Amino acid sequence: MQIAVLSGKGGTGKTTVSTNLAKLINVRYIDCDVEEPNGFIFLKPQDIKSKEVSIPVPYVDEDKCIHCKKCVDICQFNALVHTDRVILFEKLCHGCGACRAVCPTMAIVEKDRPIGKIETGYSDDMECLSGTLNVTEPMAGPIISRLKGMIDDKTTIIDCSPGSSCNVVKPLLGVDYAILVTEPTEFGLHDLKIAVELVRKMKIPFGVIINRMSQEDNATSKYCKEDNINIIGTIPFDRDIAVMYSKGELLIKDEKYKKMFTDIMSNIEEAIGCSL
């Protein structure tokens, strides 16, 4: 079972939900928000091991190059330009290998270029994985794909990037259920609708958690009810939660919040039709 936690915008409480649920039921946690991973702040895994993630980029042997420009013409990402020689713009290169494949003189070789890392560790006996994209790097996809490739048949909670870009679509591929975290504001509602459209297009069953809930009657709750969207839980607008969050503490350490997340998990199990 794979459960993805996402949000239409950043700062809604996506990581709060994913880390607390993962710890509550003691399942694997994967932080796919590689541009700003912060799940480890709350889970505090030990014995962290780090592995570099690289992509293959082309290098041209000028002695073999006949300047036919086939490599430039085949590149769909405009990473190669021909002047008096072939110039590579490394950060536009997706490492697809097309340029090397079409080179008639085998003048192109590939070398690995680091773009980030994957860290693994354990919070007690709970497996935790996290990806980090290097600063100034534009492409998170290879790291996310590598993280997804590490998923086996164990139940996994996936903390996705905010928004609806390809960095969100990649972690959603193959998941069994999606949790959409939002807040009862106009901005939250606007971006929730985008996230709802995304999971519906991908035909993923989903439910909504409304964070920072101060009153039951709000535009977000009304939208969910009118559109037959299952609200699987709410998190109150509570100063104690803000204090625990600022200290990097899991909310389930407090019994009243543990009960809240237990109820949320029960609603998820009811929605998917099995126990986790």
JSON list of C-alpha atoms in Angstrom, two decimals, residues 40-159:
[
{"chain": "A", "resi": 40, "resn": "PHE", "atom": "CA", "xyz": [13.79, 14.20, 9.14]},
{"chain": "A", "resi": 41, "resn": "ILE", "atom": "CA", "xyz": [13.50, 17.23, 11.44]},
{"chain": "A", "resi": 42, "resn": "PHE", "atom": "CA", "xyz": [10.48, 15.60, 13.08]},
{"chain": "A", "resi": 43, "resn": "LEU", "atom": "CA", "xyz": [11.33, 11.90, 12.74]},
{"chain": "A", "resi": 44, "resn": "LYS", "atom": "CA", "xyz": [14.97, 12.34, 13.80]},
{"chain": "A", "resi": 45, "resn": "PRO", "atom": "CA", "xyz": [16.29, 9.13, 12.23]},
{"chain": "A", "resi": 46, "resn": "GLN", "atom": "CA", "xyz": [19.59, 7.65, 13.40]},
{"chain": "A", "resi": 47, "resn": "ASP", "atom": "CA", "xyz": [22.47, 5.95, 11.56]},
{"chain": "A", "resi": 48, "resn": "ILE", "atom": "CA", "xyz": [21.82, 8.02, 8.46]},
{"chain": "A", "resi": 49, "resn": "LYS", "atom": "CA", "xyz": [23.53, 6.79, 5.31]},
{"chain": "A", "resi": 50, "resn": "SER", "atom": "CA", "xyz": [23.90, 9.09, 2.31]},
{"chain": "A", "resi": 51, "resn": "LYS", "atom": "CA", "xyz": [24.25, 8.20, -1.36]},
{"chain": "A", "resi": 52, "resn": "GLU", "atom": "CA", "xyz": [24.99, 10.61, -4.17]},
{"chain": "A", "resi": 53, "resn": "VAL", "atom": "CA", "xyz": [22.57, 10.85, -7.12]},
{"chain": "A", "resi": 54, "resn": "SER", "atom": "CA", "xyz": [24.04, 11.67, -10.51]},
{"chain": "A", "resi": 55, "resn": "ILE", "atom": "CA", "xyz": [22.85, 11.92, -14.10]},
{"chain": "A", "resi": 56, "resn": "PRO", "atom": "CA", "xyz": [24.96, 11.10, -17.18]},
{"chain": "A", "resi": 57, "resn": "VAL", "atom": "CA", "xyz": [25.90, 14.16, -19.25]},
{"chain": "A", "resi": 58, "resn": "PRO", "atom": "CA", "xyz": [27.74, 14.20, -22.61]},
{"chain": "A", "resi": 59, "resn": "TYR", "atom": "CA", "xyz": [31.30, 15.33, -23.22]},
{"chain": "A", "resi": 60, "resn": "VAL", "atom": "CA", "xyz": [32.58, 15.81, -26.77]},
{"chain": "A", "resi": 61, "resn": "ASP", "atom": "CA", "xyz": [35.96, 14.55, -27.96]},
{"chain": "A", "resi": 62, "resn": "GLU", "atom": "CA", "xyz": [36.98, 17.35, -30.32]},
{"chain": "A", "resi": 63, "resn": "ASP", "atom": "CA", "xyz": [39.47, 15.09, -32.09]},
{"chain": "A", "resi": 64, "resn": "LYS", "atom": "CA", "xyz": [36.64, 12.79, -33.20]},
{"chain": "A", "resi": 65, "resn": "CYS", "atom": "CA", "xyz": [33.90, 15.40, -33.76]},
{"chain": "A", "resi": 66, "resn": "ILE", "atom": "CA", "xyz": [33.13, 16.11, -37.43]},
{"chain": "A", "resi": 67, "resn": "HIS", "atom": "CA", "xyz": [30.70, 18.96, -36.60]},
{"chain": "A", "resi": 68, "resn": "CYS", "atom": "CA", "xyz": [27.71, 17.29, -38.24]},
{"chain": "A", "resi": 69, "resn": "LYS", "atom": "CA", "xyz": [25.43, 18.82, -35.58]},
{"chain": "A", "resi": 70, "resn": "LYS", "atom": "CA", "xyz": [23.31, 15.69, -35.29]},
{"chain": "A", "resi": 71, "resn": "CYS", "atom": "CA", "xyz": [23.70, 15.80, -31.51]},
{"chain": "A", "resi": 72, "resn": "VAL", "atom": "CA", "xyz": [22.47, 19.41, -31.45]},
{"chain": "A", "resi": 73, "resn": "ASP", "atom": "CA", "xyz": [19.48, 18.64, -33.67]},
{"chain": "A", "resi": 74, "resn": "ILE", "atom": "CA", "xyz": [18.37, 15.60, -31.63]},
{"chain": "A", "resi": 75, "resn": "CYS", "atom": "CA", "xyz": [18.48, 17.35, -28.24]},
{"chain": "A", "resi": 76, "resn": "GLN", "atom": "CA", "xyz": [14.92, 18.23, -27.22]},
{"chain": "A", "resi": 77, "resn": "PHE", "atom": "CA", "xyz": [16.09, 20.30, -24.25]},
{"chain": "A", "resi": 78, "resn": "ASN", "atom": "CA", "xyz": [18.43, 22.71, -26.09]},
{"chain": "A", "resi": 79, "resn": "ALA", "atom": "CA", "xyz": [21.31, 21.59, -23.89]},
{"chain": "A", "resi": 80, "resn": "LEU", "atom": "CA", "xyz": [23.72, 21.48, -26.85]},
{"chain": "A", "resi": 81, "resn": "VAL", "atom": "CA", "xyz": [24.71, 24.39, -29.09]},
{"chain": "A", "resi": 82, "resn": "HIS", "atom": "CA", "xyz": [27.11, 24.38, -32.04]},
{"chain": "A", "resi": 83, "resn": "THR", "atom": "CA", "xyz": [29.43, 27.33, -32.70]},
{"chain": "A", "resi": 84, "resn": "ASP", "atom": "CA", "xyz": [33.01, 26.52, -33.67]},
{"chain": "A", "resi": 85, "resn": "ARG", "atom": "CA", "xyz": [32.53, 23.52, -31.39]},
{"chain": "A", "resi": 86, "resn": "VAL", "atom": "CA", "xyz": [29.73, 21.77, -29.50]},
{"chain": "A", "resi": 87, "resn": "ILE", "atom": "CA", "xyz": [28.92, 23.52, -26.24]},
{"chain": "A", "resi": 88, "resn": "LEU", "atom": "CA", "xyz": [27.01, 21.80, -23.41]},
{"chain": "A", "resi": 89, "resn": "PHE", "atom": "CA", "xyz": [24.72, 23.63, -20.99]},
{"chain": "A", "resi": 90, "resn": "GLU", "atom": "CA", "xyz": [24.91, 21.06, -18.21]},
{"chain": "A", "resi": 91, "resn": "LYS", "atom": "CA", "xyz": [21.86, 22.08, -16.23]},
{"chain": "A", "resi": 92, "resn": "LEU", "atom": "CA", "xyz": [19.59, 21.81, -19.24]},
{"chain": "A", "resi": 93, "resn": "CYS", "atom": "CA", "xyz": [20.74, 18.24, -19.92]},
{"chain": "A", "resi": 94, "resn": "HIS", "atom": "CA", "xyz": [18.31, 15.50, -18.87]},
{"chain": "A", "resi": 95, "resn": "GLY", "atom": "CA", "xyz": [20.83, 12.71, -19.37]},
{"chain": "A", "resi": 96, "resn": "CYS", "atom": "CA", "xyz": [18.67, 10.95, -21.99]},
{"chain": "A", "resi": 97, "resn": "GLY", "atom": "CA", "xyz": [21.63, 9.76, -24.09]},
{"chain": "A", "resi": 98, "resn": "ALA", "atom": "CA", "xyz": [20.10, 10.68, -27.46]},
{"chain": "A", "resi": 99, "resn": "CYS", "atom": "CA", "xyz": [23.10, 12.76, -28.51]},
{"chain": "A", "resi": 100, "resn": "ARG", "atom": "CA", "xyz": [25.48, 9.88, -27.91]},
{"chain": "A", "resi": 101, "resn": "ALA", "atom": "CA", "xyz": [23.20, 7.48, -29.78]},
{"chain": "A", "resi": 102, "resn": "VAL", "atom": "CA", "xyz": [23.16, 9.56, -33.00]},
{"chain": "A", "resi": 103, "resn": "CYS", "atom": "CA", "xyz": [26.83, 10.53, -33.08]},
{"chain": "A", "resi": 104, "resn": "PRO", "atom": "CA", "xyz": [28.31, 8.86, -36.20]},
{"chain": "A", "resi": 105, "resn": "THR", "atom": "CA", "xyz": [31.93, 9.02, -34.98]},
{"chain": "A", "resi": 106, "resn": "MET", "atom": "CA", "xyz": [31.35, 8.06, -31.34]},
{"chain": "A", "resi": 107, "resn": "ALA", "atom": "CA", "xyz": [32.78, 11.42, -30.32]},
{"chain": "A", "resi": 108, "resn": "ILE", "atom": "CA", "xyz": [30.44, 11.71, -27.33]},
{"chain": "A", "resi": 109, "resn": "VAL", "atom": "CA", "xyz": [31.12, 10.02, -24.02]},
{"chain": "A", "resi": 110, "resn": "GLU", "atom": "CA", "xyz": [29.04, 10.33, -20.87]},
{"chain": "A", "resi": 111, "resn": "LYS", "atom": "CA", "xyz": [30.21, 11.26, -17.40]},
{"chain": "A", "resi": 112, "resn": "ASP", "atom": "CA", "xyz": [28.22, 11.35, -14.19]},
{"chain": "A", "resi": 113, "resn": "ARG", "atom": "CA", "xyz": [27.30, 14.76, -12.80]},
{"chain": "A", "resi": 114, "resn": "PRO", "atom": "CA", "xyz": [26.06, 14.88, -9.17]},
{"chain": "A", "resi": 115, "resn": "ILE", "atom": "CA", "xyz": [22.69, 16.62, -8.70]},
{"chain": "A", "resi": 116, "resn": "GLY", "atom": "CA", "xyz": [21.78, 15.64, -5.15]},
{"chain": "A", "resi": 117, "resn": "LYS", "atom": "CA", "xyz": [21.64, 12.85, -2.62]},
{"chain": "A", "resi": 118, "resn": "ILE", "atom": "CA", "xyz": [19.40, 10.28, -0.95]},
{"chain": "A", "resi": 119, "resn": "GLU", "atom": "CA", "xyz": [19.59, 9.70, 2.79]},
{"chain": "A", "resi": 120, "resn": "THR", "atom": "CA", "xyz": [18.30, 6.64, 4.64]},
{"chain": "A", "resi": 121, "resn": "GLY", "atom": "CA", "xyz": [17.97, 6.01, 8.35]},
{"chain": "A", "resi": 122, "resn": "TYR", "atom": "CA", "xyz": [15.73, 4.62, 11.07]},
{"chain": "A", "resi": 123, "resn": "SER", "atom": "CA", "xyz": [13.49, 6.37, 13.58]},
{"chain": "A", "resi": 124, "resn": "ASP", "atom": "CA", "xyz": [13.41, 3.58, 16.18]},
{"chain": "A", "resi": 125, "resn": "ASP", "atom": "CA", "xyz": [12.63, 0.66, 13.84]},
{"chain": "A", "resi": 126, "resn": "MET", "atom": "CA", "xyz": [10.84, 2.79, 11.24]},
{"chain": "A", "resi": 127, "resn": "GLU", "atom": "CA", "xyz": [12.60, 3.17, 7.87]},
{"chain": "A", "resi": 128, "resn": "CYS", "atom": "CA", "xyz": [13.01, 6.77, 6.70]},
{"chain": "A", "resi": 129, "resn": "LEU", "atom": "CA", "xyz": [14.20, 7.98, 3.30]},
{"chain": "A", "resi": 130, "resn": "SER", "atom": "CA", "xyz": [14.73, 11.50, 2.04]},
{"chain": "A", "resi": 131, "resn": "GLY", "atom": "CA", "xyz": [16.02, 13.09, -1.16]},
{"chain": "A", "resi": 132, "resn": "THR", "atom": "CA", "xyz": [17.80, 16.43, -1.41]},
{"chain": "A", "resi": 133, "resn": "LEU", "atom": "CA", "xyz": [18.36, 18.37, -4.62]},
{"chain": "A", "resi": 134, "resn": "ASN", "atom": "CA", "xyz": [21.61, 20.35, -4.71]},
{"chain": "A", "resi": 135, "resn": "VAL", "atom": "CA", "xyz": [21.26, 24.13, -4.59]},
{"chain": "A", "resi": 136, "resn": "THR", "atom": "CA", "xyz": [20.98, 25.71, -8.10]},
{"chain": "A", "resi": 137, "resn": "GLU", "atom": "CA", "xyz": [20.03, 22.37, -9.69]},
{"chain": "A", "resi": 138, "resn": "PRO", "atom": "CA", "xyz": [16.82, 22.64, -11.76]},
{"chain": "A", "resi": 139, "resn": "MET", "atom": "CA", "xyz": [15.77, 18.98, -12.12]},
{"chain": "A", "resi": 140, "resn": "ALA", "atom": "CA", "xyz": [14.36, 17.08, -9.16]},
{"chain": "A", "resi": 141, "resn": "GLY", "atom": "CA", "xyz": [12.92, 14.26, -11.27]},
{"chain": "A", "resi": 142, "resn": "PRO", "atom": "CA", "xyz": [15.91, 11.87, -11.23]},
{"chain": "A", "resi": 143, "resn": "ILE", "atom": "CA", "xyz": [16.09, 11.96, -7.43]},
{"chain": "A", "resi": 144, "resn": "ILE", "atom": "CA", "xyz": [12.36, 11.41, -7.05]},
{"chain": "A", "resi": 145, "resn": "SER", "atom": "CA", "xyz": [12.49, 8.52, -9.52]},
{"chain": "A", "resi": 146, "resn": "ARG", "atom": "CA", "xyz": [15.36, 6.96, -7.57]},
{"chain": "A", "resi": 147, "resn": "LEU", "atom": "CA", "xyz": [13.37, 7.25, -4.34]},
{"chain": "A", "resi": 148, "resn": "LYS", "atom": "CA", "xyz": [10.30, 5.70, -5.95]},
{"chain": "A", "resi": 149, "resn": "GLY", "atom": "CA", "xyz": [12.46, 2.86, -7.21]},
{"chain": "A", "resi": 150, "resn": "MET", "atom": "CA", "xyz": [13.34, 2.00, -3.61]},
{"chain": "A", "resi": 151, "resn": "ILE", "atom": "CA", "xyz": [9.71, 1.21, -2.75]},
{"chain": "A", "resi": 152, "resn": "ASP", "atom": "CA", "xyz": [8.83, -2.46, -2.42]},
{"chain": "A", "resi": 153, "resn": "ASP", "atom": "CA", "xyz": [5.74, -4.17, -1.02]},
{"chain": "A", "resi": 154, "resn": "LYS", "atom": "CA", "xyz": [5.98, -2.51, 2.40]},
{"chain": "A", "resi": 155, "resn": "THR", "atom": "CA", "xyz": [3.34, 0.05, 3.28]},
{"chain": "A", "resi": 156, "resn": "THR", "atom": "CA", "xyz": [4.81, 3.47, 2.53]},
{"chain": "A", "resi": 157, "resn": "ILE", "atom": "CA", "xyz": [3.74, 7.06, 3.17]},
{"chain": "A", "resi": 158, "resn": "ILE", "atom": "CA", "xyz": [5.11, 9.44, 0.54]},
{"chain": "A", "resi": 159, "resn": "ASP", "atom": "CA", "xyz": [5.54, 13.13, 1.39]}
]
